[in-house]
Amino acid sequence: MNERVVLYGHDTMGLGHVRRNLALAAALRAGPGAPQVLVLTGAAEAGRFPLPEGVDLLVLPGVAKEESGGYRSRRLDAPLADIVALRSSVLASALTSYAPHLLVVDKVPRGFAGELEPVLPALREAGTRVVLGLRDILDAPTAAAAEWSRLRTTEALRQYYDEVWVYGDQRVSDLSADCRVPPSVRRLLRYTGFLAEGRPSAPEAGLPPVADGEPYVLGLLGGGQDGDELAEAFAAAPRPAGVAGVLVAGPYLRPGTRAALHAAEAADPGLRVVDFCLDPVPWMRGARAVVCMGGYNTVCEALSTDTPTLVVPRVRPRAEQLVRARRLSELGLVDDVHPDDLSAALLGRWTADAVTRPRRARNAVDLGGMDMVRRLAETHFEEARHAA
């Protein structure tokens, strides 16, 4: 029998959570049991990504995170409390009807604004295995520990969860230390390694917009919602002679910045601006150098290649990307620059050096998280079969 898995992400900022869950869905489908996977997301843009056979989406009414750190309804003209109540009702109905064998909750143990909590006791009673999935770094250690306490994460884990999957290498980031996790919960932690090697490919993404054999530098803004400064610096940065610049703007880039980029493209024959790319990994592998923000998925994709990479992290409202970039830079796996120090001239100097470097595999950290997640899920399935 095919087990049923639900991957939940609240998706209030960018595409990071849903991209990670879609990658996990494909990895689980590639395992020996090939479970059926339902991805619950608040990002309508998730429908733009190709879905493997046996994977489907349920899109919740959207919630957007503001620069201040607050939240609002993304599209519907309704109070946030009403949107949360609607999402919670949809989640309870879907999870009760689908009756998953395994539920993997991304980052927030009770769901956004507690929207999952009403249905968690019933799922536990029905025998669903419940796992919390956490990226390698949640925030700067002090802030991460404070949020862990504020969300009463320890209590939620004791009450509802069987395991915690940390999608990173403990040698790079020790979540139990950063968040001051008590010993009673530390036993639930499983460090999977980075979700880097074996990420699903999307042939539909096509080739980068360069001539066959033309060298290029690739710029990636993630979802684009806060990529304005990097976009402008990349477009204006000098490039080595004969090297093109390809910039993937992302679906959430501000319209004014997008228009300015396309104007710069029209004035610079060596600059190509792409609004969206389904699968940047082949483009990263083919590039002479990569300049990107420091989101978890983008960094994992960079780590899976041997292309020299400069990370320009987001620093607000969380320091997560900054901490990640600095720790990986200290290990010699990427270069990093604080966005306050970013300039077109700096990018030009870095690019001129990077395109001449020898390429090196990044094997100093564990990049095998996809395979580990498959094995952990299969362990849960086996235990459930024996308990039935």
GROMACS .gro file of N, CA and C in nm, residues 133-211:
model
  237
  133GLY      N    1   0.980   1.996   1.062
  133GLY     CA    2   1.097   2.017   0.977
  133GLY      C    3   1.150   2.158   0.994
  134LEU      N    4   1.278   2.171   1.023
  134LEU     CA    5   1.339   2.301   1.047
  134LEU      C    6   1.459   2.321   0.956
  135ARG      N    7   1.470   2.440   0.898
  135ARG     CA    8   1.590   2.469   0.821
  135ARG      C    9   1.710   2.477   0.916
  136ASP      N   10   1.828   2.482   0.860
  136ASP     CA   11   1.952   2.474   0.939
  136ASP      C   12   1.962   2.584   1.044
  137ILE      N   13   1.922   2.705   1.009
  137ILE     CA   14   1.935   2.821   1.098
  137ILE      C   15   1.802   2.894   1.100
  138LEU      N   16   1.751   2.922   1.219
  138LEU     CA   17   1.623   2.993   1.231
  138LEU      C   18   1.644   3.144   1.238
  139ASP      N   19   1.750   3.189   1.304
  139ASP     CA   20   1.777   3.330   1.322
  139ASP      C   21   1.911   3.340   1.394
  140ALA      N   22   1.953   3.461   1.427
  140ALA     CA   23   2.068   3.475   1.516
  140ALA      C   24   2.036   3.402   1.647
  141PRO      N   25   2.136   3.340   1.712
  141PRO     CA   26   2.107   3.253   1.827
  141PRO      C   27   2.018   3.317   1.934
  142THR      N   28   2.043   3.440   1.973
  142THR     CA   29   1.962   3.502   2.078
  142THR      C   30   1.817   3.515   2.034
  143ALA      N   31   1.797   3.560   1.912
  143ALA     CA   32   1.660   3.576   1.860
  143ALA      C   33   1.594   3.441   1.841
  144ALA      N   34   1.669   3.341   1.795
  144ALA     CA   35   1.612   3.207   1.775
  144ALA      C   36   1.566   3.148   1.907
  145ALA      N   37   1.647   3.164   2.011
  145ALA     CA   38   1.609   3.111   2.142
  145ALA      C   39   1.486   3.182   2.196
  146ALA      N   40   1.479   3.315   2.174
  146ALA     CA   41   1.363   3.391   2.222
  146ALA      C   42   1.237   3.348   2.149
  147GLU      N   43   1.247   3.325   2.017
  147GLU     CA   44   1.129   3.283   1.943
  147GLU      C   45   1.088   3.141   1.984
  148TRP      N   46   1.184   3.056   2.004
  148TRP     CA   47   1.155   2.919   2.049
  148TRP      C   48   1.072   2.922   2.178
  149SER      N   49   1.112   3.011   2.269
  149SER     CA   50   1.040   3.024   2.396
  149SER      C   51   0.903   3.089   2.375
  150ARG      N   52   0.897   3.197   2.293
  150ARG     CA   53   0.771   3.268   2.274
  150ARG      C   54   0.664   3.180   2.210
  151LEU      N   55   0.705   3.095   2.115
  151LEU     CA   56   0.610   3.006   2.048
  151LEU      C   57   0.580   2.880   2.129
  152ARG      N   58   0.641   2.869   2.247
  152ARG     CA   59   0.623   2.751   2.332
  152ARG      C   60   0.650   2.623   2.252
  153THR      N   61   0.762   2.628   2.180
  153THR     CA   62   0.796   2.517   2.091
  153THR      C   63   0.821   2.388   2.167
  154THR      N   64   0.890   2.398   2.280
  154THR     CA   65   0.918   2.278   2.358
  154THR      C   66   0.788   2.208   2.399
  155GLU      N   67   0.690   2.287   2.446
  155GLU     CA   68   0.563   2.228   2.487
  155GLU      C   69   0.490   2.163   2.370
  156ALA      N   70   0.494   2.228   2.254
  156ALA     CA   71   0.428   2.171   2.136
  156ALA      C   72   0.493   2.041   2.094
  157LEU      N   73   0.627   2.036   2.099
  157LEU     CA   74   0.697   1.914   2.059
  157LEU      C   75   0.665   1.799   2.153
  158ARG      N   76   0.662   1.828   2.282
  158ARG     CA   77   0.629   1.722   2.378
  158ARG      C   78   0.486   1.670   2.358
  159GLN      N   79   0.396   1.760   2.320
  159GLN     CA   80   0.255   1.725   2.313
  159GLN      C   81   0.216   1.656   2.183
  160TYR      N   82   0.277   1.699   2.071
  160TYR     CA   83   0.224   1.657   1.941
  160TYR      C   84   0.325   1.583   1.851
  161TYR      N   85   0.453   1.590   1.877
  161TYR     CA   86   0.551   1.552   1.776
  161TYR      C   87   0.629   1.425   1.810
  162ASP      N   88   0.661   1.350   1.705
  162ASP     CA   89   0.742   1.230   1.718
  162ASP      C   90   0.890   1.257   1.694
  163GLU      N   91   0.919   1.357   1.611
  163GLU     CA   92   1.058   1.378   1.569
  163GLU      C   93   1.071   1.520   1.515
  164VAL      N   94   1.196   1.569   1.513
  164VAL     CA   95   1.229   1.698   1.452
  164VAL      C   96   1.341   1.675   1.352
  165TRP      N   97   1.316   1.709   1.226
  165TRP     CA   98   1.418   1.697   1.123
  165TRP      C   99   1.481   1.834   1.102
  166VAL      N  100   1.611   1.843   1.124
  166VAL     CA  101   1.685   1.968   1.102
  166VAL      C  102   1.760   1.954   0.971
  167TYR      N  103   1.726   2.036   0.874
  167TYR     CA  104   1.779   2.022   0.739
  167TYR      C  105   1.916   2.088   0.727
  168GLY      N  106   2.012   2.039   0.803
  168GLY     CA  107   2.145   2.096   0.801
  168GLY      C  108   2.246   2.001   0.860
  169ASP      N  109   2.369   2.048   0.866
  169ASP     CA  110   2.482   1.973   0.920
  169ASP      C  111   2.514   2.032   1.057
  170GLN      N  112   2.512   1.950   1.160
  170GLN     CA  113   2.532   1.999   1.297
  170GLN      C  114   2.669   2.063   1.314
  171ARG      N  115   2.764   2.029   1.228
  171ARG     CA  116   2.896   2.090   1.236
  171ARG      C  117   2.893   2.236   1.191
  172VAL      N  118   2.793   2.272   1.111
  172VAL     CA  119   2.778   2.409   1.064
  172VAL      C  120   2.690   2.489   1.158
  173SER      N  121   2.581   2.430   1.200
  173SER     CA  122   2.487   2.499   1.290
  173SER      C  123   2.425   2.397   1.384
  174ASP      N  124   2.436   2.424   1.512
  174ASP     CA  125   2.381   2.334   1.614
  174ASP      C  126   2.253   2.397   1.668
  175LEU      N  127   2.141   2.356   1.614
  175LEU     CA  128   2.013   2.417   1.651
  175LEU      C  129   1.984   2.398   1.799
  176SER      N  130   2.023   2.286   1.854
  176SER     CA  131   1.994   2.262   1.996
  176SER      C  132   2.065   2.364   2.083
  177ALA      N  133   2.186   2.406   2.043
  177ALA     CA  134   2.257   2.510   2.119
  177ALA      C  135   2.201   2.647   2.090
  178ASP      N  136   2.176   2.677   1.960
  178ASP     CA  137   2.124   2.808   1.922
  178ASP      C  138   1.992   2.839   1.992
  179CYS      N  139   1.903   2.739   2.000
  179CYS     CA  140   1.770   2.760   2.056
  179CYS      C  141   1.758   2.717   2.202
  180ARG      N  142   1.871   2.673   2.260
  180ARG     CA  143   1.871   2.627   2.401
  180ARG      C  144   1.764   2.520   2.423
  181VAL      N  145   1.769   2.420   2.338
  181VAL     CA  146   1.669   2.313   2.344
  181VAL      C  147   1.697   2.226   2.467
  182PRO      N  148   1.598   2.200   2.550
  182PRO     CA  149   1.621   2.117   2.670
  182PRO      C  150   1.647   1.971   2.632
  183PRO      N  151   1.717   1.897   2.718
  183PRO     CA  152   1.750   1.757   2.687
  183PRO      C  153   1.628   1.671   2.656
  184SER      N  154   1.515   1.699   2.718
  184SER     CA  155   1.396   1.617   2.695
  184SER      C  156   1.347   1.625   2.551
  185VAL      N  157   1.379   1.733   2.483
  185VAL     CA  158   1.338   1.750   2.343
  185VAL      C  159   1.454   1.724   2.249
  186ARG      N  160   1.576   1.744   2.297
  186ARG     CA  161   1.693   1.724   2.212
  186ARG      C  162   1.697   1.583   2.154
  187ARG      N  163   1.642   1.487   2.227
  187ARG     CA  164   1.644   1.348   2.178
  187ARG      C  165   1.559   1.330   2.052
  188LEU      N  166   1.470   1.427   2.023
  188LEU     CA  167   1.386   1.417   1.903
  188LEU      C  168   1.458   1.466   1.778
  189LEU      N  169   1.570   1.537   1.794
  189LEU     CA  170   1.636   1.602   1.680
  189LEU      C  171   1.710   1.501   1.594
  190ARG      N  172   1.691   1.515   1.463
  190ARG     CA  173   1.765   1.437   1.364
  190ARG      C  174   1.823   1.535   1.262
  191TYR      N  175   1.954   1.545   1.256
  191TYR     CA  176   2.018   1.633   1.157
  191TYR      C  177   2.031   1.555   1.026
  192THR      N  178   1.965   1.605   0.923
  192THR     CA  179   1.959   1.529   0.798
  192THR      C  180   2.076   1.557   0.705
  193GLY      N  181   2.147   1.668   0.726
  193GLY     CA  182   2.236   1.720   0.623
  193GLY      C  183   2.157   1.818   0.536
  194PHE      N  184   2.227   1.898   0.459
  194PHE     CA  185   2.161   1.995   0.372
  194PHE      C  186   2.082   1.925   0.261
  195LEU      N  187   1.968   1.980   0.226
  195LEU     CA  188   1.887   1.925   0.117
  195LEU      C  189   1.945   1.974  -0.015
  196ALA      N  190   2.062   1.922  -0.050
  196ALA     CA  191   2.139   1.974  -0.163
  196ALA      C  192   2.149   1.873  -0.277
  197GLU      N  193   2.213   1.759  -0.251
  197GLU     CA  194   2.231   1.660  -0.358
  197GLU      C  195   2.100   1.587  -0.384
  198GLY      N  196   2.073   1.563  -0.512
  198GLY     CA  197   1.954   1.487  -0.548
  198GLY      C  198   1.826   1.568  -0.550
  199ARG      N  199   1.837   1.702  -0.555
  199ARG     CA  200   1.716   1.782  -0.570
  199ARG      C  201   1.654   1.755  -0.706
  200PRO      N  202   1.521   1.757  -0.715
  200PRO     CA  203   1.456   1.722  -0.842
  200PRO      C  204   1.490   1.823  -0.951
  201SER      N  205   1.501   1.775  -1.073
  201SER     CA  206   1.528   1.863  -1.186
  201SER      C  207   1.397   1.893  -1.259
  202ALA      N  208   1.396   2.004  -1.330
  202ALA     CA  209   1.277   2.045  -1.407
  202ALA      C  210   1.322   2.077  -1.548
  203PRO      N  211   1.318   1.977  -1.639
  203PRO     CA  212   1.359   2.004  -1.776
  203PRO      C  213   1.282   2.119  -1.841
  204GLU      N  214   1.160   2.145  -1.788
  204GLU     CA  215   1.079   2.253  -1.843
  204GLU      C  216   1.144   2.389  -1.825
  205ALA      N  217   1.244   2.397  -1.736
  205ALA     CA  218   1.308   2.526  -1.710
  205ALA      C  219   1.383   2.578  -1.831
  206GLY      N  220   1.427   2.489  -1.919
  206GLY     CA  221   1.497   2.532  -2.039
  206GLY      C  222   1.639   2.574  -2.010
  207LEU      N  223   1.700   2.636  -2.110
  207LEU     CA  224   1.839   2.677  -2.102
  207LEU      C  225   1.849   2.826  -2.069
  208PRO      N  226   1.961   2.869  -2.011
  208PRO     CA  227   1.976   3.012  -1.985
  208PRO      C  228   1.981   3.089  -2.117
  209PRO      N  229   1.942   3.216  -2.115
  209PRO     CA  230   1.932   3.294  -2.240
  209PRO      C  231   2.067   3.347  -2.287
  210VAL      N  232   2.157   3.254  -2.320
  210VAL     CA  233   2.288   3.291  -2.372
  210VAL      C  234   2.315   3.203  -2.494
  211ALA      N  235   2.408   3.250  -2.578
  211ALA     CA  236   2.448   3.170  -2.693
  211ALA      C  237   2.521   3.045  -2.648
   0.00000   0.00000   0.00000
